[in-house]
mmCIF file of C-alpha atoms and ligand atoms in Angstrom:
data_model
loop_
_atom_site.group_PDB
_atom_site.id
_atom_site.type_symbol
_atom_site.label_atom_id
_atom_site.label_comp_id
_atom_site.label_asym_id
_atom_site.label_seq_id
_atom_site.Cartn_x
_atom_site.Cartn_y
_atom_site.Cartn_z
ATOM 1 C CA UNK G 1 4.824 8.067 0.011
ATOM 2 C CA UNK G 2 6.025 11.644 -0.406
ATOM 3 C CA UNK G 3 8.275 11.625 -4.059
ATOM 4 C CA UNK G 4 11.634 13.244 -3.270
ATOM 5 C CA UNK G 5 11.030 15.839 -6.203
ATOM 6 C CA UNK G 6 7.489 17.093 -7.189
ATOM 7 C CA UNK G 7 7.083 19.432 -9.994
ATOM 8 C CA UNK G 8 4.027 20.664 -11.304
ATOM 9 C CA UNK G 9 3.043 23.299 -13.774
ATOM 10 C CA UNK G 10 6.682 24.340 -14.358
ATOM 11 C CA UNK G 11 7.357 27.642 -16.363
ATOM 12 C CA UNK G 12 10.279 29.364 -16.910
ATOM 13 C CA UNK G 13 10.145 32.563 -19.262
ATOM 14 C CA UNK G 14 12.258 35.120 -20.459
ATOM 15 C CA UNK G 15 10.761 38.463 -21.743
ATOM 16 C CA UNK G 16 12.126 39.514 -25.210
ATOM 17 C CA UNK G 17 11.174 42.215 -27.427
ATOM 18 C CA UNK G 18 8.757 40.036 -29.082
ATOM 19 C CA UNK G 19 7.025 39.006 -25.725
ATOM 20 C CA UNK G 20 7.587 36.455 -23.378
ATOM 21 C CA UNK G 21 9.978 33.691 -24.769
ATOM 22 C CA UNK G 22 8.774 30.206 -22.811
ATOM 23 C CA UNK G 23 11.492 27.940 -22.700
ATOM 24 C CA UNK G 24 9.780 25.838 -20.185
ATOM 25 C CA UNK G 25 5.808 25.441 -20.582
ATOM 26 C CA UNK G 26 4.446 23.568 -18.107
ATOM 27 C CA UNK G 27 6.344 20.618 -17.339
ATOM 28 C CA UNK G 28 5.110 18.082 -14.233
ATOM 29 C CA UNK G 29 6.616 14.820 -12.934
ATOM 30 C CA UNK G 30 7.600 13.678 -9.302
ATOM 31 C CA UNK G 31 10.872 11.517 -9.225
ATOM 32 C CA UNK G 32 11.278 8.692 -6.363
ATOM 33 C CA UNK G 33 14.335 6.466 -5.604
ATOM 34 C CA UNK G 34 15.216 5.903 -9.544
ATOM 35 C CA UNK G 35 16.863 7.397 -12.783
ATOM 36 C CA UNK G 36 14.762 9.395 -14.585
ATOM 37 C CA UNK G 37 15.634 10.179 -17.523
ATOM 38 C CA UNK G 38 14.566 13.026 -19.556
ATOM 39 C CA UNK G 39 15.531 13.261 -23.350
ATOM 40 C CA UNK G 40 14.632 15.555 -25.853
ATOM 41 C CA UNK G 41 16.499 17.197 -28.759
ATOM 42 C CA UNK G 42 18.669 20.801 -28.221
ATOM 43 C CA UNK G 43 16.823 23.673 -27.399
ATOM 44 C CA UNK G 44 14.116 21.608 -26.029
ATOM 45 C CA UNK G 45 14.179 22.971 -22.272
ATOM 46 C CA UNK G 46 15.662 20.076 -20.794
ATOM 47 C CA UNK G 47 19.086 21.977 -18.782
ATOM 48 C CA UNK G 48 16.204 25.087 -18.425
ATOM 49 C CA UNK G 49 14.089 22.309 -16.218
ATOM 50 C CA UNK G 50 17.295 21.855 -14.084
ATOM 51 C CA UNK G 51 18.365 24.990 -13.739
ATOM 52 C CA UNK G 52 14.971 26.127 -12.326
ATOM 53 C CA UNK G 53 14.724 23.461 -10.051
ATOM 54 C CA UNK G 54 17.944 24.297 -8.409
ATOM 55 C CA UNK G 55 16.890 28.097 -8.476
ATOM 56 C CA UNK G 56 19.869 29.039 -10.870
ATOM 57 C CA UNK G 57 17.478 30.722 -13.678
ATOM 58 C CA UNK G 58 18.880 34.437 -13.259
ATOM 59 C CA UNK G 59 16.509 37.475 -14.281
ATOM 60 C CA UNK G 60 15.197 38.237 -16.318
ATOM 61 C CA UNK G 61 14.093 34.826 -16.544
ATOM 62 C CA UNK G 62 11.190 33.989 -14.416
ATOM 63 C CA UNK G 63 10.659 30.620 -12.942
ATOM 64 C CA UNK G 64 6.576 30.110 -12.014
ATOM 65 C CA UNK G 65 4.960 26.599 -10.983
ATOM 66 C CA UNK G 66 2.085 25.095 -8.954
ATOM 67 C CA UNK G 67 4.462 23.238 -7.213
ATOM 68 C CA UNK G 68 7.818 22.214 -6.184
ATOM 69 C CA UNK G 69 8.396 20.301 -3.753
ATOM 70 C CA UNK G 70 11.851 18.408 -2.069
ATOM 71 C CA UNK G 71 10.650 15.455 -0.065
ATOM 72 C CA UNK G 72 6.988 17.423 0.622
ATOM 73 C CA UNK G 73 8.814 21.279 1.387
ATOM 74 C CA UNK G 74 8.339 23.661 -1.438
ATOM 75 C CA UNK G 75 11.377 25.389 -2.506
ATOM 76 C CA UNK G 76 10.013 27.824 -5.286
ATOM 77 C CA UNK G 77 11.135 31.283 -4.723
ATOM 78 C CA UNK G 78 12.685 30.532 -1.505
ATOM 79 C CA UNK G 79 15.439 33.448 -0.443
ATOM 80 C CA UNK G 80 18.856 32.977 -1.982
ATOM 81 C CA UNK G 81 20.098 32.885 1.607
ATOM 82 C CA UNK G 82 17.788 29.728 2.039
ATOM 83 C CA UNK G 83 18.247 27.841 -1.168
ATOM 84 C CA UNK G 84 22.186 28.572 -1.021
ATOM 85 C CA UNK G 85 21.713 25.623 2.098
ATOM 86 C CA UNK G 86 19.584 23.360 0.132
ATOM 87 C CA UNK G 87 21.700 23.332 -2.953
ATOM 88 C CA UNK G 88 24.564 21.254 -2.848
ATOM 89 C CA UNK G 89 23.252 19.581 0.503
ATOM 90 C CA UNK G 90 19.614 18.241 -0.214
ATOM 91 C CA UNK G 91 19.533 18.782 -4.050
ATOM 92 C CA UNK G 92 22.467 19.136 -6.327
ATOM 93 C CA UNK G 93 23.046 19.658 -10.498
ATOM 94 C CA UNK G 94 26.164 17.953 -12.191
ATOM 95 C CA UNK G 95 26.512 20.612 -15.532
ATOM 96 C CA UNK G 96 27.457 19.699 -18.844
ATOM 97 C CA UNK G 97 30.743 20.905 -19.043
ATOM 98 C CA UNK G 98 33.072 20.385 -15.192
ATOM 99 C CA UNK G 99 35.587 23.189 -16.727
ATOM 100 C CA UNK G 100 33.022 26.196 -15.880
ATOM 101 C CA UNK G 101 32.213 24.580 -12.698
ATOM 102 C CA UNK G 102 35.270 24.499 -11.021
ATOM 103 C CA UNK G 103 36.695 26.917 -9.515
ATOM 104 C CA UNK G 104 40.318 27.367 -11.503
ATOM 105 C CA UNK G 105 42.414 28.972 -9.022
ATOM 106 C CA UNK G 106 41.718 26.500 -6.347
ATOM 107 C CA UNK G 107 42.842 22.461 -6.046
ATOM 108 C CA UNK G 108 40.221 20.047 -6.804
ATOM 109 C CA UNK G 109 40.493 18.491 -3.373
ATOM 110 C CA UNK G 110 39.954 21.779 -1.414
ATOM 111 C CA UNK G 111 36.763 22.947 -3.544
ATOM 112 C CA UNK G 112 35.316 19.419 -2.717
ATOM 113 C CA UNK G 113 36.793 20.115 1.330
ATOM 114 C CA UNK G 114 35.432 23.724 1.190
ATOM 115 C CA UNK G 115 31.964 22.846 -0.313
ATOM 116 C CA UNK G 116 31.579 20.043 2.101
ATOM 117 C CA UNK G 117 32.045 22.065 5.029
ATOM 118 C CA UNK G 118 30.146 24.624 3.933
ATOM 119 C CA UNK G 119 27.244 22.435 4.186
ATOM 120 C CA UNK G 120 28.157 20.190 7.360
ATOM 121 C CA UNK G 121 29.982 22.258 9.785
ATOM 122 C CA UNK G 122 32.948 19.955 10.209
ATOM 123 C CA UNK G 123 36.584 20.250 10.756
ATOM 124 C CA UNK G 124 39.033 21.082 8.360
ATOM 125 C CA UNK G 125 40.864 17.426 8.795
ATOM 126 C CA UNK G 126 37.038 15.237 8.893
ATOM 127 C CA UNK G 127 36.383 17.274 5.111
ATOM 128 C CA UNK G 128 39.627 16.617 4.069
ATOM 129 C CA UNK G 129 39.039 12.657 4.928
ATOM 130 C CA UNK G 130 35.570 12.991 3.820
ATOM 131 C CA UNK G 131 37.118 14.720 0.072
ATOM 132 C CA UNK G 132 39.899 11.972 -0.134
ATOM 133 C CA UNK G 133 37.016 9.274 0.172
ATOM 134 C CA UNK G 134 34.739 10.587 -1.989
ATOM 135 C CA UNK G 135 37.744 10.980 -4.922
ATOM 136 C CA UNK G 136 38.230 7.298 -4.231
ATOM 137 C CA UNK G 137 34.524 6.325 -4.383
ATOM 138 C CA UNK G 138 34.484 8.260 -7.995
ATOM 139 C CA UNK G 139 37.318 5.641 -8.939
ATOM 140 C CA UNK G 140 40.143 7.906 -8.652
ATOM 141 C CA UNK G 141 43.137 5.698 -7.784
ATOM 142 C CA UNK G 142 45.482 8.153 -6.510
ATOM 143 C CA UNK G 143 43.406 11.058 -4.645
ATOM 144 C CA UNK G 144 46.187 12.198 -2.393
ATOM 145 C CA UNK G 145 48.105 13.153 -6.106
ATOM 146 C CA UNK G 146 44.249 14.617 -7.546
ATOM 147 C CA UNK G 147 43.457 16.464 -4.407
ATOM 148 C CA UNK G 148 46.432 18.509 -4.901
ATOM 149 C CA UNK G 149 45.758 19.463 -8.394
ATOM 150 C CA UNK G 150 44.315 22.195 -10.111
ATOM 151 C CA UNK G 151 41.263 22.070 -12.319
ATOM 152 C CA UNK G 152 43.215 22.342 -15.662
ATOM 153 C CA UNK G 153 45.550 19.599 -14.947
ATOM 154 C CA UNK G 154 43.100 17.000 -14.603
ATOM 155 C CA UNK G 155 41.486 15.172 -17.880
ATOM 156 C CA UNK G 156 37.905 16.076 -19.026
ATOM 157 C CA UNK G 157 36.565 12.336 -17.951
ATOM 158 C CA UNK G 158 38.764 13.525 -14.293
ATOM 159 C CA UNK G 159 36.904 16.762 -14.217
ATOM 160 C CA UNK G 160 33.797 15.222 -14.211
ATOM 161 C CA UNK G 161 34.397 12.901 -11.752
ATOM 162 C CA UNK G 162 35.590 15.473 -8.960
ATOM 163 C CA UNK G 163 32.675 17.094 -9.828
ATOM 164 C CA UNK G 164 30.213 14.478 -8.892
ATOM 165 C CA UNK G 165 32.579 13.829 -5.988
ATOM 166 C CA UNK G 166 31.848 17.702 -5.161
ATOM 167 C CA UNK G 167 28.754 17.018 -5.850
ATOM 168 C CA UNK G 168 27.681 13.758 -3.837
ATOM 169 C CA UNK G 169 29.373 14.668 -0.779
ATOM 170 C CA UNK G 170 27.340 16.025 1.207
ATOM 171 C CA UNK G 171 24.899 13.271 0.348
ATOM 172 C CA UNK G 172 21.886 15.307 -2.123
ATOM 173 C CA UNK G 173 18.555 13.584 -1.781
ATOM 174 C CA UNK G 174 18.102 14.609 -5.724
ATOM 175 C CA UNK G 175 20.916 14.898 -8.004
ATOM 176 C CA UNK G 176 20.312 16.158 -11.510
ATOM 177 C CA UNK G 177 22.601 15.466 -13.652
ATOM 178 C CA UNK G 178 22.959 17.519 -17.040
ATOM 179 C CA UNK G 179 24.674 15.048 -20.183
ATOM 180 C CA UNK G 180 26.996 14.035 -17.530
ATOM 181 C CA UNK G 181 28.937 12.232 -19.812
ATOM 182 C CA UNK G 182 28.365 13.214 -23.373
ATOM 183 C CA UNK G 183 31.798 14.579 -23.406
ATOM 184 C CA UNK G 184 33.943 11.799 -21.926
ATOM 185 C CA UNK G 185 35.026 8.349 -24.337
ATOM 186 C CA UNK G 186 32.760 4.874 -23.683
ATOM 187 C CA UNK G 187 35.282 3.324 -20.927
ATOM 188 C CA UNK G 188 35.049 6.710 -18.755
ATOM 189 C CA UNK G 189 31.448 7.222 -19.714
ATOM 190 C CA UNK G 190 30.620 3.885 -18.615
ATOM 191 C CA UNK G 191 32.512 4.652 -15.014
ATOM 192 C CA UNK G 192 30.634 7.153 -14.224
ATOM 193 C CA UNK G 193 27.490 5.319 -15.460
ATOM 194 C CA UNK G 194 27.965 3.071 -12.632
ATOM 195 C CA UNK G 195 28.651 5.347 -9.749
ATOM 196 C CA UNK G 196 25.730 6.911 -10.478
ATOM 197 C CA UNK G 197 23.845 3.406 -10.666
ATOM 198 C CA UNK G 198 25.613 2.787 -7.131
ATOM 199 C CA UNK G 199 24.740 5.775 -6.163
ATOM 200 C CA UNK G 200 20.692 5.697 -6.378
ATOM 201 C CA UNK G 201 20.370 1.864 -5.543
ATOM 202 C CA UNK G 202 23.037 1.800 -2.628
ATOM 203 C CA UNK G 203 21.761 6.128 -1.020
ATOM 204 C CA UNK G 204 18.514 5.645 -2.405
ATOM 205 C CA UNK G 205 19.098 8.807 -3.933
ATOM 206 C CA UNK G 206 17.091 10.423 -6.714
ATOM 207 C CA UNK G 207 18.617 10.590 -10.067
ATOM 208 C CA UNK G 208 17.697 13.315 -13.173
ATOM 209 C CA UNK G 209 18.921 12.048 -16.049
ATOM 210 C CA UNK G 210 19.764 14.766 -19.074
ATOM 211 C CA UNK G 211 20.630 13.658 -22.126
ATOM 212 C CA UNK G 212 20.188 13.822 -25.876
ATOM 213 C CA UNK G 213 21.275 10.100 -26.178
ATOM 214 C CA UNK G 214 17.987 7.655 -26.174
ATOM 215 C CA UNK G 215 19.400 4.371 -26.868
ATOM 216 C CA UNK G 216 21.974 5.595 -23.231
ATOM 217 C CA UNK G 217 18.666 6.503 -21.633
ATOM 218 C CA UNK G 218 17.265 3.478 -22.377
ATOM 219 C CA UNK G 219 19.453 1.059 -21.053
ATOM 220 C CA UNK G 220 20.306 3.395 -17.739
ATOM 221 C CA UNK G 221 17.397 5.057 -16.578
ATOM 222 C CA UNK G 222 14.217 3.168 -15.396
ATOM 223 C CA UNK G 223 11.895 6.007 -16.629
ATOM 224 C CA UNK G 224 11.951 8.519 -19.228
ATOM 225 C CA UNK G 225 10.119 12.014 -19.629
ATOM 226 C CA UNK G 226 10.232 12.754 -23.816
ATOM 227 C CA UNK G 227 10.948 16.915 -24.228
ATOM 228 C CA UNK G 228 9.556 18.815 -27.065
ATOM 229 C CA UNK G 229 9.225 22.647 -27.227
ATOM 230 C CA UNK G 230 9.489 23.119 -23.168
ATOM 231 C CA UNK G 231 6.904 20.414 -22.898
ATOM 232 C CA UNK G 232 7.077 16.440 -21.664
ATOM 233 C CA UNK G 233 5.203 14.874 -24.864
ATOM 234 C CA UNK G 234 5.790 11.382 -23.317
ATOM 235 C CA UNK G 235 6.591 9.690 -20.926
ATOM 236 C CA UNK G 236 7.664 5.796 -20.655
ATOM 237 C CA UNK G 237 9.347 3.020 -18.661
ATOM 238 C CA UNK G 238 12.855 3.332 -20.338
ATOM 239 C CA UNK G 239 12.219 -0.607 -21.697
ATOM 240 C CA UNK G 240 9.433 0.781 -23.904
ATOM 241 C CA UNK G 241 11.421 3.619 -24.907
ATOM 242 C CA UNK G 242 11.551 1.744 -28.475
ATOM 243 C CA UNK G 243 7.667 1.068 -28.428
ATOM 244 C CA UNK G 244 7.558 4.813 -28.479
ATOM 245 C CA UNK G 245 3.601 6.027 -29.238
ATOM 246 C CA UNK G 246 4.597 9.654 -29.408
ATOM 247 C CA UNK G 247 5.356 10.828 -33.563
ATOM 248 C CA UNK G 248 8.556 12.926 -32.358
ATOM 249 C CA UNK G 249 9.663 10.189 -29.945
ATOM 250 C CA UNK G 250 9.059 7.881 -33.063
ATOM 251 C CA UNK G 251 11.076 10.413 -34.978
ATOM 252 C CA UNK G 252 14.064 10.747 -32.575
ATOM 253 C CA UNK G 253 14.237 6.812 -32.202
ATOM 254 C CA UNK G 254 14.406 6.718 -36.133
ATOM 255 C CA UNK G 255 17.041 9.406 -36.590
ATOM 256 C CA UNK G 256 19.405 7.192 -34.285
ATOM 257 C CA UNK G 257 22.086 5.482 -36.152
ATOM 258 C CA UNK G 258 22.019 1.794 -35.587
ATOM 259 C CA UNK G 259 24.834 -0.683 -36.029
ATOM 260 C CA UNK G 260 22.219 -3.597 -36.689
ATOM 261 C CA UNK G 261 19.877 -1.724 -39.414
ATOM 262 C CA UNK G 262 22.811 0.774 -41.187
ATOM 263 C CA UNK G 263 21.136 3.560 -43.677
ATOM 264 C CA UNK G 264 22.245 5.455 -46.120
ATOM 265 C CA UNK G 265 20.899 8.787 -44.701
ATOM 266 C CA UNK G 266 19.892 9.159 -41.243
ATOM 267 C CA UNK G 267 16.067 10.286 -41.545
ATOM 268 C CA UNK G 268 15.645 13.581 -40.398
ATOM 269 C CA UNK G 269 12.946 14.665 -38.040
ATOM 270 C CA UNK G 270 9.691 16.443 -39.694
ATOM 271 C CA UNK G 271 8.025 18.405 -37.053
ATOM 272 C CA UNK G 272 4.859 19.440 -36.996
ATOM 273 C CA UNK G 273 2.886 22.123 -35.737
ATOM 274 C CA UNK G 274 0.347 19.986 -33.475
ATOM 275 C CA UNK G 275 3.533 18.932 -31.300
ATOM 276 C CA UNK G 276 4.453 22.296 -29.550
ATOM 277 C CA UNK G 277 0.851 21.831 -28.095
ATOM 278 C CA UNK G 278 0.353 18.267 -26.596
ATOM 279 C CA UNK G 279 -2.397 17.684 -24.709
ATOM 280 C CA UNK G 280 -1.285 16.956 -21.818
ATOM 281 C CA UNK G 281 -1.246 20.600 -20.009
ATOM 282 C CA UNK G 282 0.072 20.054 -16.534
ATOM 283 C CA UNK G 283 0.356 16.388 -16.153
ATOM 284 C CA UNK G 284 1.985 13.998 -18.743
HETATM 285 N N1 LIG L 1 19.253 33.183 -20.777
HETATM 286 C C1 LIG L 1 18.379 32.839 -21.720
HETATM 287 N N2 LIG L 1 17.551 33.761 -22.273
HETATM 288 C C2 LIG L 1 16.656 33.422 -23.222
HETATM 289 N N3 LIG L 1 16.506 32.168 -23.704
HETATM 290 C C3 LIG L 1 17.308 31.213 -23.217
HETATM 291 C C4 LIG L 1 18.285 31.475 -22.199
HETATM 292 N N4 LIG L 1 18.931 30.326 -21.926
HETATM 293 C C5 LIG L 1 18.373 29.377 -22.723
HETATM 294 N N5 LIG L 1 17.416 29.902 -23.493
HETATM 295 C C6 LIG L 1 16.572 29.188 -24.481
HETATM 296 O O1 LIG L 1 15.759 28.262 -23.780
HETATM 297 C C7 LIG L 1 15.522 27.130 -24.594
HETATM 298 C C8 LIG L 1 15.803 25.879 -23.805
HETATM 299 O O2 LIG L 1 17.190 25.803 -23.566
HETATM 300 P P1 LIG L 1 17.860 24.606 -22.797
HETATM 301 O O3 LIG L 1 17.066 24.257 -21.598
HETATM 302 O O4 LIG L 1 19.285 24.967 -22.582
HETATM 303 O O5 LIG L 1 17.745 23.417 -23.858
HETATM 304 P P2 LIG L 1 18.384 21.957 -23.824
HETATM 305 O O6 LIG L 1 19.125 21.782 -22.548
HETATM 306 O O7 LIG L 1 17.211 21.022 -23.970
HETATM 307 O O8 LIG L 1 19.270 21.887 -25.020
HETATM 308 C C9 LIG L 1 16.371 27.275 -25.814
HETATM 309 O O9 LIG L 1 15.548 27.709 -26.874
HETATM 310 C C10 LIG L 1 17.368 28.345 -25.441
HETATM 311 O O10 LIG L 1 17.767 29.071 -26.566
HETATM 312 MG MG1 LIG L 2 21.184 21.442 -22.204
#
């Protein structure tokens, strides 16, 4: 079966005056009908991995790879014209933060209207209906009052929620979604949690995971990619995550604060120089 995603060889770099800076270096996985999750500490190239997927690395950075494919077409270095219809339609990216997303000057419920006829063609009054619905099926209870607001009066955990409304309108085959919800409390963070869950088993849709938060990753995703350095150092069903073989996954797991086992000090990771060059070059 073709995998909705397949990445191979991924490399993004940016020239600096020291030479070429890799912030991606060499990263491969395909992603089915599941959450994959892929973890790694800050700085590690996990939004870089993303961002190059969608085509959104801006020179000078330069995106290479032996492949990348959406469901079997390859979409590296396709024209802007070309990718500008694939993104948001076939394969979208839910960022970090919804406030530099969102277009401030314009109500939520139009940008959601707007981008989803941009993509399908329809009628002003069918992407209205179609925005409406999709605040609804992110749990907003009163879209008619939310589609009428602007960006800045809506609540971070809101913001976040139109934008995966933006986002899953059109119906993405992949959806990538960057710590989707390290910035919203637990009740909100779960909510979103499980319209995303909904989401993949219910549209079959493929799910990118971000996030810096293992034991979340764990219980969510069904598979995990481990980032170190630009690289995948492991990679695990997310029910192993704790069986962890990999010294930095080890490391991560043990730097976790746990209710059940409290510390005095969290441990703190020691890196070492063999990690930046696993073994694995090209396929985990
Ligand atoms: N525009 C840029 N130019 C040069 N380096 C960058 C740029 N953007 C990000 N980086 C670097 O790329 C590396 C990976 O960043 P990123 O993918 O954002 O990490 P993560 O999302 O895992 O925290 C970091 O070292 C970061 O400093
Ligand atoms: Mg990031």
């Amino acid at each position: 079966m073709t995998p909705l995603l397949s990445v191979q060889n991924l490399r993004v770099g940016f020239p600096t005056r020291s030479g070429l800076f890799q912030a991606v270096r060499g990263v491969s996985f395909d992603l089915g009908r599941e959450r994959l999750g892929v973890v790694g500490e800050s700085g590690s190239g996990k939004s870089m991995t993303g961002r190059a997927i969608l085509g959104l690395v801006r020179p000078p950075g330069r995106v290479t790879a032996d492949r990348l494919d959406l469901d079997g077409e390859p979409i590296l270095n396709l024209p802007e014209s070309r990718m500008r219809r694939l993104r948001g339609a076939r394969i979208s990216m839910v960022m970090q933060d919804p406030k530099f997303s969102l277009n401030p000057v314009m109500t939520v419920g139009r940008q959601i209207a707007e981008g989803y006829r941009l993509h399908t063609g329809t009628s002003r009054a069918q992407a209205r209906a179609k925005a409406l619905e999709m605040l609804a099926a992110v749990q907003i209870h009163d879209p008619e009052r939310v589609f009428d607001a602007y960006p800045h009066e809506v609540s971070g955990g809101m913001g976040q929620r139109v934008m995966i409304a933006m986002m899953l309108a059109p119906d993405p085959q992949v959806l990538i979604a960057d710590e989707p919800t390290s910035a919203l409390d637990v009740s909100v963070r779960n909510e979103v949690l499980r319209i995303l869950d909904r989401l993949v088993s219910a549209r079959g849709m493929g799910l990118i995971f971000i996030s810096h938060d293992l034991n979340l990753v764990a219980q969510f995703c069904d598979r995990v990619l481990i980032m170190y350095a630009g690289r995948v150092v492991e990679e695990l069903p997310a029910r192993d995550l704790h069986a962890a073989k990999h010294p930095y996954t080890q490391g991560l797991l043990d730097s976790l604060p746990r209710l059940d086992r409290p510390v005095e000090r969290l441990a703190t990771l020691q890196r070492q120089a063999g990690w930046r060059d696993a073994p694995e070059e090209g396929t985990p």
